[in-house]
């Protein structure tokens, strides 16, 4: 049951943050859009990769942390360590999805491509695992804090 909950929660949280992520990517890459930014097609561009990332990230980070914490001795630091390991593992698995999401969200003005076409282009350019070290550290630390706080409460 915990695994199913983590899939749903992961998908919901990533879906809710899709408009903010789309704006962040447009601002980062300085993309100008002719249509108003409040249109659903603009706000939720890249929703499918965000849902896929949430479906993968939730179970790996949260459910696996829950399993590992229940099987290890209870120390003060153990939930933080387990959160770092599971957050980094989840990010390792979802980095290609994140790269595809960024490509989908920055594909304005060109002919729309499918997720498979974006994945193939990124694979050919060897860009599926760009900035992996930074991502592993960032998500490891954030998941570590989240899991540590959840277990402390």
GROMACS .gro file of N, CA and C in nm:
model
  459
    1UNK      N    1   0.082  -0.120   0.000
    1UNK     CA    2   0.000   0.000   0.000
    1UNK      C    3   0.086   0.126   0.000
    2UNK      N    4   0.196   0.122   0.075
    2UNK     CA    5   0.286   0.238   0.082
    2UNK      C    6   0.344   0.269  -0.055
    3UNK      N    7   0.374   0.163  -0.135
    3UNK     CA    8   0.430   0.183  -0.268
    3UNK      C    9   0.328   0.253  -0.359
    4UNK      N   10   0.203   0.208  -0.356
    4UNK     CA   11   0.099   0.271  -0.439
    4UNK      C   12   0.079   0.417  -0.398
    5UNK      N   13   0.082   0.444  -0.268
    5UNK     CA   14   0.066   0.582  -0.222
    5UNK      C   15   0.181   0.669  -0.270
    6UNK      N   16   0.303   0.615  -0.268
    6UNK     CA   17   0.417   0.697  -0.309
    6UNK      C   18   0.415   0.725  -0.459
    7UNK      N   19   0.362   0.632  -0.540
    7UNK     CA   20   0.348   0.659  -0.684
    7UNK      C   21   0.249   0.772  -0.705
    8UNK      N   22   0.133   0.762  -0.641
    8UNK     CA   23   0.031   0.866  -0.656
    8UNK      C   24   0.077   1.001  -0.605
    9UNK      N   25   0.141   1.001  -0.489
    9UNK     CA   26   0.189   1.128  -0.432
    9UNK      C   27   0.298   1.189  -0.518
   10UNK      N   28   0.387   1.105  -0.570
   10UNK     CA   29   0.492   1.156  -0.658
   10UNK      C   30   0.435   1.218  -0.784
   11UNK      N   31   0.340   1.150  -0.847
   11UNK     CA   32   0.279   1.203  -0.969
   11UNK      C   33   0.202   1.332  -0.940
   12UNK      N   34   0.128   1.335  -0.829
   12UNK     CA   35   0.051   1.454  -0.796
   12UNK      C   36   0.143   1.573  -0.768
   13UNK      N   37   0.246   1.552  -0.690
   13UNK     CA   38   0.335   1.664  -0.657
   13UNK      C   39   0.407   1.717  -0.780
   14UNK      N   40   0.454   1.628  -0.867
   14UNK     CA   41   0.523   1.675  -0.988
   14UNK      C   42   0.425   1.741  -1.085
   15UNK      N   43   0.299   1.692  -1.091
   15UNK     CA   44   0.199   1.755  -1.178
   15UNK      C   45   0.165   1.895  -1.130
   16UNK      N   46   0.153   1.911  -0.998
   16UNK     CA   47   0.120   2.043  -0.944
   16UNK      C   48   0.230   2.145  -0.969
   17UNK      N   49   0.353   2.100  -0.975
   17UNK     CA   50   0.464   2.192  -0.996
   17UNK      C   51   0.504   2.208  -1.142
   18UNK      N   52   0.427   2.148  -1.234
   18UNK     CA   53   0.458   2.161  -1.376
   18UNK      C   54   0.457   2.307  -1.423
   19UNK      N   55   0.357   2.390  -1.388
   19UNK     CA   56   0.362   2.530  -1.433
   19UNK      C   57   0.484   2.605  -1.380
   20UNK      N   58   0.521   2.582  -1.256
   20UNK     CA   59   0.639   2.649  -1.200
   20UNK      C   60   0.766   2.602  -1.270
   21UNK      N   61   0.774   2.474  -1.299
   21UNK     CA   62   0.891   2.419  -1.368
   21UNK      C   63   0.898   2.473  -1.511
   22UNK      N   64   0.782   2.483  -1.578
   22UNK     CA   65   0.780   2.538  -1.713
   22UNK      C   66   0.828   2.683  -1.714
   23UNK      N   67   0.785   2.761  -1.616
   23UNK     CA   68   0.830   2.900  -1.607
   23UNK      C   69   0.979   2.908  -1.578
   24UNK      N   70   1.028   2.822  -1.488
   24UNK     CA   71   1.171   2.822  -1.455
   24UNK      C   72   1.255   2.791  -1.579
   25UNK      N   73   1.211   2.693  -1.657
   25UNK     CA   74   1.287   2.655  -1.776
   25UNK      C   75   1.280   2.765  -1.881
   26UNK      N   76   1.162   2.827  -1.898
   26UNK     CA   77   1.151   2.937  -1.995
   26UNK      C   78   1.242   3.052  -1.954
   27UNK      N   79   1.247   3.084  -1.824
   27UNK     CA   80   1.333   3.194  -1.777
   27UNK      C   81   1.481   3.158  -1.790
   28UNK      N   82   1.516   3.033  -1.761
   28UNK     CA   83   1.655   2.990  -1.769
   28UNK      C   84   1.707   2.999  -1.912
   29UNK      N   85   1.628   2.951  -2.007
   29UNK     CA   86   1.671   2.949  -2.146
   29UNK      C   87   1.628   3.073  -2.223
   30UNK      N   88   1.567   3.170  -2.153
   30UNK     CA   89   1.522   3.297  -2.212
   30UNK      C   90   1.436   3.275  -2.338
   31UNK      N   91   1.333   3.193  -2.321
   31UNK     CA   92   1.244   3.161  -2.431
   31UNK      C   93   1.128   3.259  -2.431
   32UNK      N   94   1.105   3.319  -2.545
   32UNK     CA   95   0.993   3.412  -2.560
   32UNK      C   96   0.878   3.337  -2.627
   33UNK      N   97   0.759   3.351  -2.569
   33UNK     CA   98   0.642   3.281  -2.620
   33UNK      C   99   0.541   3.384  -2.668
   34UNK      N  100   0.485   3.361  -2.786
   34UNK     CA  101   0.388   3.455  -2.842
   34UNK      C  102   0.250   3.440  -2.777
   35UNK      N  103   0.215   3.319  -2.735
   35UNK     CA  104   0.085   3.298  -2.672
   35UNK      C  105   0.093   3.341  -2.526
   36UNK      N  106  -0.018   3.383  -2.467
   36UNK     CA  107  -0.016   3.421  -2.325
   36UNK      C  108   0.028   3.305  -2.237
   37UNK      N  109   0.103   3.335  -2.134
   37UNK     CA  110   0.161   3.229  -2.051
   37UNK      C  111   0.060   3.162  -1.960
   38UNK      N  112  -0.062   3.214  -1.951
   38UNK     CA  113  -0.162   3.151  -1.866
   38UNK      C  114  -0.243   3.046  -1.942
   39UNK      N  115  -0.220   3.026  -2.070
   39UNK     CA  116  -0.291   2.922  -2.145
   39UNK      C  117  -0.249   2.785  -2.092
   40UNK      N  118  -0.343   2.692  -2.076
   40UNK     CA  119  -0.308   2.558  -2.026
   40UNK      C  120  -0.203   2.488  -2.112
   41UNK      N  121  -0.206   2.510  -2.243
   41UNK     CA  122  -0.107   2.446  -2.330
   41UNK      C  123   0.034   2.494  -2.299
   42UNK      N  124   0.047   2.616  -2.253
   42UNK     CA  125   0.178   2.670  -2.216
   42UNK      C  126   0.213   2.631  -2.072
   43UNK      N  127   0.115   2.642  -1.983
   43UNK     CA  128   0.140   2.612  -1.841
   43UNK      C  129   0.177   2.466  -1.817
   44UNK      N  130   0.112   2.376  -1.890
   44UNK     CA  131   0.132   2.234  -1.864
   44UNK      C  132   0.208   2.165  -1.977
   45UNK      N  133   0.288   2.239  -2.048
   45UNK     CA  134   0.374   2.177  -2.149
   45UNK      C  135   0.479   2.094  -2.077
   46UNK      N  136   0.494   1.970  -2.115
   46UNK     CA  137   0.587   1.882  -2.047
   46UNK      C  138   0.524   1.808  -1.930
   47UNK      N  139   0.391   1.804  -1.925
   47UNK     CA  140   0.323   1.736  -1.814
   47UNK      C  141   0.352   1.586  -1.813
   48UNK      N  142   0.352   1.522  -1.928
   48UNK     CA  143   0.374   1.377  -1.932
   48UNK      C  144   0.511   1.337  -1.877
   49UNK      N  145   0.620   1.404  -1.918
   49UNK     CA  146   0.748   1.367  -1.855
   49UNK      C  147   0.750   1.396  -1.705
   50UNK      N  148   0.681   1.501  -1.662
   50UNK     CA  149   0.674   1.530  -1.518
   50UNK      C  150   0.600   1.418  -1.444
   51UNK      N  151   0.490   1.367  -1.503
   51UNK     CA  152   0.418   1.256  -1.441
   51UNK      C  153   0.503   1.131  -1.435
   52UNK      N  154   0.577   1.103  -1.544
   52UNK     CA  155   0.666   0.986  -1.545
   52UNK      C  156   0.774   0.999  -1.438
   53UNK      N  157   0.829   1.118  -1.426
   53UNK     CA  158   0.933   1.138  -1.324
   53UNK      C  159   0.874   1.120  -1.185
   54UNK      N  160   0.756   1.174  -1.160
   54UNK     CA  161   0.693   1.158  -1.030
   54UNK      C  162   0.658   1.013  -0.998
   55UNK      N  163   0.615   0.939  -1.101
   55UNK     CA  164   0.582   0.797  -1.081
   55UNK      C  165   0.705   0.715  -1.048
   56UNK      N  166   0.819   0.754  -1.100
   56UNK     CA  167   0.944   0.681  -1.072
   56UNK      C  168   1.010   0.730  -0.945
   57UNK      N  169   1.009   0.862  -0.923
   57UNK     CA  170   1.081   0.920  -0.809
   57UNK      C  171   1.015   0.885  -0.676
   58UNK      N  172   0.883   0.891  -0.670
   58UNK     CA  173   0.812   0.866  -0.545
   58UNK      C  174   0.843   0.730  -0.484
   59UNK      N  175   0.825   0.621  -0.558
   59UNK     CA  176   0.850   0.490  -0.498
   59UNK      C  177   0.997   0.467  -0.462
   60UNK      N  178   1.087   0.512  -0.547
   60UNK     CA  179   1.228   0.488  -0.519
   60UNK      C  180   1.273   0.565  -0.397
   61UNK      N  181   1.237   0.693  -0.389
   61UNK     CA  182   1.284   0.776  -0.279
   61UNK      C  183   1.211   0.749  -0.148
   62UNK      N  184   1.079   0.743  -0.152
   62UNK     CA  185   1.002   0.737  -0.027
   62UNK      C  186   0.980   0.592   0.019
   63UNK      N  187   0.930   0.507  -0.069
   63UNK     CA  188   0.899   0.370  -0.028
   63UNK      C  189   1.026   0.292   0.005
   64UNK      N  190   1.130   0.309  -0.074
   64UNK     CA  191   1.254   0.237  -0.043
   64UNK      C  192   1.317   0.290   0.085
   65UNK      N  193   1.306   0.419   0.111
   65UNK     CA  194   1.356   0.474   0.237
   65UNK      C  195   1.279   0.416   0.354
   66UNK      N  196   1.150   0.402   0.339
   66UNK     CA  197   1.067   0.344   0.445
   66UNK      C  198   1.110   0.200   0.476
   67UNK      N  199   1.135   0.123   0.371
   67UNK     CA  200   1.178  -0.016   0.389
   67UNK      C  201   1.316  -0.022   0.454
   68UNK      N  202   1.409   0.059   0.406
   68UNK     CA  203   1.544   0.057   0.461
   68UNK      C  204   1.548   0.102   0.607
   69UNK      N  205   1.472   0.203   0.640
   69UNK     CA  206   1.471   0.254   0.778
   69UNK      C  207   1.413   0.150   0.873
   70UNK      N  208   1.311   0.076   0.827
   70UNK     CA  209   1.251  -0.025   0.915
   70UNK      C  210   1.345  -0.143   0.939
   71UNK      N  211   1.446  -0.162   0.853
   71UNK     CA  212   1.538  -0.275   0.867
   71UNK      C  213   1.675  -0.238   0.922
   72UNK      N  214   1.695  -0.115   0.960
   72UNK     CA  215   1.824  -0.073   1.013
   72UNK      C  216   1.808  -0.030   1.158
   73UNK      N  217   1.918  -0.030   1.234
   73UNK     CA  218   1.908   0.016   1.372
   73UNK      C  219   1.869   0.164   1.377
   74UNK      N  220   1.789   0.198   1.474
   74UNK     CA  221   1.739   0.335   1.485
   74UNK      C  222   1.842   0.427   1.551
   75UNK      N  223   1.913   0.500   1.472
   75UNK     CA  224   2.004   0.604   1.517
   75UNK      C  225   1.947   0.738   1.474
   76UNK      N  226   2.001   0.843   1.529
   76UNK     CA  227   1.954   0.975   1.492
   76UNK      C  228   1.986   1.008   1.347
   77UNK      N  229   2.102   0.967   1.301
   77UNK     CA  230   2.147   1.004   1.167
   77UNK      C  231   2.099   0.908   1.058
   78UNK      N  232   2.053   0.789   1.092
   78UNK     CA  233   2.020   0.688   0.991
   78UNK      C  234   1.912   0.733   0.892
   79UNK      N  235   1.800   0.794   0.935
   79UNK     CA  236   1.702   0.840   0.835
   79UNK      C  237   1.761   0.941   0.736
   80UNK      N  238   1.852   1.027   0.783
   80UNK     CA  239   1.914   1.124   0.692
   80UNK      C  240   2.004   1.054   0.591
   81UNK      N  241   2.080   0.956   0.638
   81UNK     CA  242   2.168   0.880   0.548
   81UNK      C  243   2.087   0.803   0.445
   82UNK      N  244   1.982   0.733   0.493
   82UNK     CA  245   1.897   0.656   0.402
   82UNK      C  246   1.828   0.750   0.303
   83UNK      N  247   1.783   0.866   0.348
   83UNK     CA  248   1.721   0.964   0.258
   83UNK      C  249   1.817   1.010   0.151
   84UNK      N  250   1.943   1.032   0.188
   84UNK     CA  251   2.043   1.075   0.089
   84UNK      C  252   2.066   0.966  -0.015
   85UNK      N  253   2.078   0.842   0.030
   85UNK     CA  254   2.103   0.731  -0.063
   85UNK      C  255   1.984   0.709  -0.155
   86UNK      N  256   1.863   0.705  -0.099
   86UNK     CA  257   1.746   0.679  -0.183
   86UNK      C  258   1.714   0.798  -0.273
   87UNK      N  259   1.736   0.921  -0.225
   87UNK     CA  260   1.714   1.038  -0.311
   87UNK      C  261   1.812   1.041  -0.428
   88UNK      N  262   1.936   1.006  -0.402
   88UNK     CA  263   2.036   1.001  -0.510
   88UNK      C  264   2.003   0.889  -0.609
   89UNK      N  265   1.959   0.774  -0.558
   89UNK     CA  266   1.922   0.663  -0.647
   89UNK      C  267   1.801   0.700  -0.733
   90UNK      N  268   1.704   0.766  -0.671
   90UNK     CA  269   1.586   0.807  -0.747
   90UNK      C  270   1.623   0.908  -0.856
   91UNK      N  271   1.713   0.999  -0.824
   91UNK     CA  272   1.755   1.097  -0.924
   91UNK      C  273   1.836   1.031  -1.035
   92UNK      N  274   1.916   0.933  -1.000
   92UNK     CA  275   1.992   0.861  -1.102
   92UNK      C  276   1.898   0.796  -1.203
   93UNK      N  277   1.788   0.739  -1.154
   93UNK     CA  278   1.692   0.676  -1.243
   93UNK      C  279   1.609   0.776  -1.322
   94UNK      N  280   1.585   0.894  -1.267
   94UNK     CA  281   1.495   0.989  -1.333
   94UNK      C  282   1.567   1.100  -1.409
   95UNK      N  283   1.699   1.103  -1.407
   95UNK     CA  284   1.772   1.207  -1.481
   95UNK      C  285   1.742   1.206  -1.631
   96UNK      N  286   1.738   1.088  -1.697
   96UNK     CA  287   1.701   1.092  -1.840
   96UNK      C  288   1.561   1.148  -1.864
   97UNK      N  289   1.466   1.116  -1.776
   97UNK     CA  290   1.330   1.171  -1.790
   97UNK      C  291   1.334   1.322  -1.773
   98UNK      N  292   1.416   1.370  -1.680
   98UNK     CA  293   1.430   1.514  -1.657
   98UNK      C  294   1.489   1.584  -1.780
   99UNK      N  295   1.586   1.521  -1.844
   99UNK     CA  296   1.645   1.579  -1.965
   99UNK      C  297   1.542   1.586  -2.077
  100UNK      N  298   1.461   1.482  -2.090
  100UNK     CA  299   1.356   1.481  -2.192
  100UNK      C  300   1.252   1.589  -2.161
  101UNK      N  301   1.217   1.602  -2.033
  101UNK     CA  302   1.121   1.706  -1.992
  101UNK      C  303   1.173   1.844  -2.029
  102UNK      N  304   1.300   1.871  -2.002
  102UNK     CA  305   1.358   2.001  -2.038
  102UNK      C  306   1.353   2.024  -2.188
  103UNK      N  307   1.380   1.920  -2.266
  103UNK     CA  308   1.375   1.933  -2.412
  103UNK      C  309   1.233   1.961  -2.460
  104UNK      N  310   1.135   1.894  -2.400
  104UNK     CA  311   0.995   1.916  -2.438
  104UNK      C  312   0.953   2.058  -2.403
  105UNK      N  313   0.993   2.105  -2.284
  105UNK     CA  314   0.951   2.237  -2.239
  105UNK      C  315   1.022   2.350  -2.313
  106UNK      N  316   1.136   2.324  -2.372
  106UNK     CA  317   1.208   2.429  -2.446
  106UNK      C  318   1.183   2.422  -2.594
  107UNK      N  319   1.099   2.334  -2.641
  107UNK     CA  320   1.073   2.316  -2.784
  107UNK      C  321   0.961   2.408  -2.830
  108UNK      N  322   0.985   2.538  -2.823
  108UNK     CA  323   0.887   2.636  -2.869
  108UNK      C  324   0.930   2.689  -3.005
  109UNK      N  325   0.834   2.715  -3.090
  109UNK     CA  326   0.863   2.774  -3.220
  109UNK      C  327   0.900   2.673  -3.325
  110UNK      N  328   0.945   2.556  -3.285
  110UNK     CA  329   0.979   2.452  -3.380
  110UNK      C  330   0.859   2.360  -3.397
  111UNK      N  331   0.870   2.268  -3.492
  111UNK     CA  332   0.766   2.167  -3.507
  111UNK      C  333   0.768   2.079  -3.383
  112UNK      N  334   0.651   2.052  -3.327
  112UNK     CA  335   0.644   1.973  -3.203
  112UNK      C  336   0.695   1.832  -3.228
  113UNK      N  337   0.775   1.785  -3.135
  113UNK     CA  338   0.831   1.651  -3.144
  113UNK      C  339   0.773   1.566  -3.032
  114UNK      N  340   0.776   1.436  -3.054
  114UNK     CA  341   0.729   1.345  -2.949
  114UNK      C  342   0.838   1.327  -2.844
  115UNK      N  343   0.800   1.268  -2.731
  115UNK     CA  344   0.900   1.240  -2.627
  115UNK      C  345   1.006   1.145  -2.678
  116UNK      N  346   0.966   1.049  -2.762
  116UNK     CA  347   1.062   0.953  -2.816
  116UNK      C  348   1.163   1.022  -2.907
  117UNK      N  349   1.119   1.119  -2.987
  117UNK     CA  350   1.211   1.193  -3.073
  117UNK      C  351   1.309   1.276  -2.990
  118UNK      N  352   1.259   1.339  -2.884
  118UNK     CA  353   1.349   1.414  -2.795
  118UNK      C  354   1.450   1.321  -2.728
  119UNK      N  355   1.404   1.205  -2.684
  119UNK     CA  356   1.494   1.108  -2.619
  119UNK      C  357   1.602   1.063  -2.715
  120UNK      N  358   1.564   1.036  -2.839
  120UNK     CA  359   1.662   0.992  -2.939
  120UNK      C  360   1.764   1.102  -2.968
  121UNK      N  361   1.718   1.226  -2.981
  121UNK     CA  362   1.811   1.338  -3.004
  121UNK      C  363   1.908   1.356  -2.888
  122UNK      N  364   1.856   1.349  -2.765
  122UNK     CA  365   1.942   1.364  -2.648
  122UNK      C  366   2.041   1.248  -2.637
  123UNK      N  367   1.998   1.129  -2.672
  123UNK     CA  368   2.087   1.013  -2.669
  123UNK      C  369   2.200   1.030  -2.771
  124UNK      N  370   2.165   1.075  -2.891
  124UNK     CA  371   2.266   1.096  -2.995
  124UNK      C  372   2.367   1.204  -2.955
  125UNK      N  373   2.321   1.306  -2.884
  125UNK     CA  374   2.410   1.414  -2.841
  125UNK      C  375   2.477   1.383  -2.707
  126UNK      N  376   2.451   1.266  -2.652
  126UNK     CA  377   2.504   1.222  -2.522
  126UNK      C  378   2.473   1.324  -2.412
  127UNK      N  379   2.346   1.366  -2.407
  127UNK     CA  380   2.304   1.467  -2.308
  127UNK      C  381   2.199   1.415  -2.211
  128UNK      N  382   2.175   1.283  -2.207
  128UNK     CA  383   2.074   1.231  -2.116
  128UNK      C  384   2.116   1.241  -1.970
  129UNK      N  385   2.245   1.240  -1.943
  129UNK     CA  386   2.293   1.244  -1.805
  129UNK      C  387   2.375   1.369  -1.778
  130UNK      N  388   2.338   1.482  -1.838
  130UNK     CA  389   2.408   1.609  -1.813
  130UNK      C  390   2.393   1.650  -1.667
  131UNK      N  391   2.498   1.703  -1.610
  131UNK     CA  392   2.500   1.757  -1.473
  131UNK      C  393   2.453   1.654  -1.371
  132UNK      N  394   2.490   1.530  -1.391
  132UNK     CA  395   2.443   1.423  -1.303
  132UNK      C  396   2.495   1.440  -1.160
  133UNK      N  397   2.620   1.478  -1.143
  133UNK     CA  398   2.677   1.493  -1.010
  133UNK      C  399   2.603   1.596  -0.926
  134UNK      N  400   2.573   1.710  -0.986
  134UNK     CA  401   2.499   1.815  -0.914
  134UNK      C  402   2.359   1.766  -0.879
  135UNK      N  403   2.294   1.699  -0.972
  135UNK     CA  404   2.158   1.649  -0.946
  135UNK      C  405   2.158   1.546  -0.833
  136UNK      N  406   2.255   1.455  -0.835
  136UNK     CA  407   2.260   1.353  -0.730
  136UNK      C  408   2.277   1.418  -0.594
  137UNK      N  409   2.365   1.516  -0.587
  137UNK     CA  410   2.389   1.582  -0.459
  137UNK      C  411   2.266   1.662  -0.414
  138UNK      N  412   2.209   1.740  -0.507
  138UNK     CA  413   2.094   1.825  -0.471
  138UNK      C  414   1.974   1.742  -0.424
  139UNK      N  415   1.938   1.640  -0.501
  139UNK     CA  416   1.823   1.559  -0.462
  139UNK      C  417   1.854   1.468  -0.345
  140UNK      N  418   1.981   1.426  -0.332
  140UNK     CA  419   2.020   1.348  -0.215
  140UNK      C  420   2.001   1.427  -0.088
  141UNK      N  421   2.048   1.550  -0.088
  141UNK     CA  422   2.036   1.635   0.031
  141UNK      C  423   1.890   1.669   0.060
  142UNK      N  424   1.813   1.705  -0.043
  142UNK     CA  425   1.673   1.743  -0.018
  142UNK      C  426   1.591   1.623   0.031
  143UNK      N  427   1.614   1.506  -0.027
  143UNK     CA  428   1.541   1.387   0.019
  143UNK      C  429   1.588   1.347   0.158
  144UNK      N  430   1.716   1.366   0.186
  144UNK     CA  431   1.769   1.337   0.319
  144UNK      C  432   1.698   1.421   0.425
  145UNK      N  433   1.684   1.547   0.398
  145UNK     CA  434   1.616   1.636   0.492
  145UNK      C  435   1.469   1.597   0.507
  146UNK      N  436   1.403   1.568   0.393
  146UNK     CA  437   1.262   1.530   0.397
  146UNK      C  438   1.240   1.403   0.477
  147UNK      N  439   1.316   1.298   0.447
  147UNK     CA  440   1.299   1.169   0.516
  147UNK      C  441   1.337   1.184   0.664
  148UNK      N  442   1.444   1.258   0.691
  148UNK     CA  443   1.485   1.280   0.830
  148UNK      C  444   1.378   1.349   0.912
  149UNK      N  445   1.317   1.451   0.855
  149UNK     CA  446   1.212   1.525   0.927
  149UNK      C  447   1.086   1.440   0.943
  150UNK      N  448   1.050   1.367   0.838
  150UNK     CA  449   0.931   1.282   0.846
  150UNK      C  450   0.948   1.178   0.957
  151UNK      N  451   1.066   1.119   0.966
  151UNK     CA  452   1.088   1.018   1.070
  151UNK      C  453   1.103   1.078   1.209
  152UNK      N  454   1.143   1.202   1.217
  152UNK     CA  455   1.154   1.267   1.348
  152UNK      C  456   1.017   1.301   1.405
  153UNK      N  457   0.921   1.325   1.315
  153UNK     CA  458   0.786   1.360   1.361
  153UNK      C  459   0.716   1.233   1.394
   0.00000   0.00000   0.00000
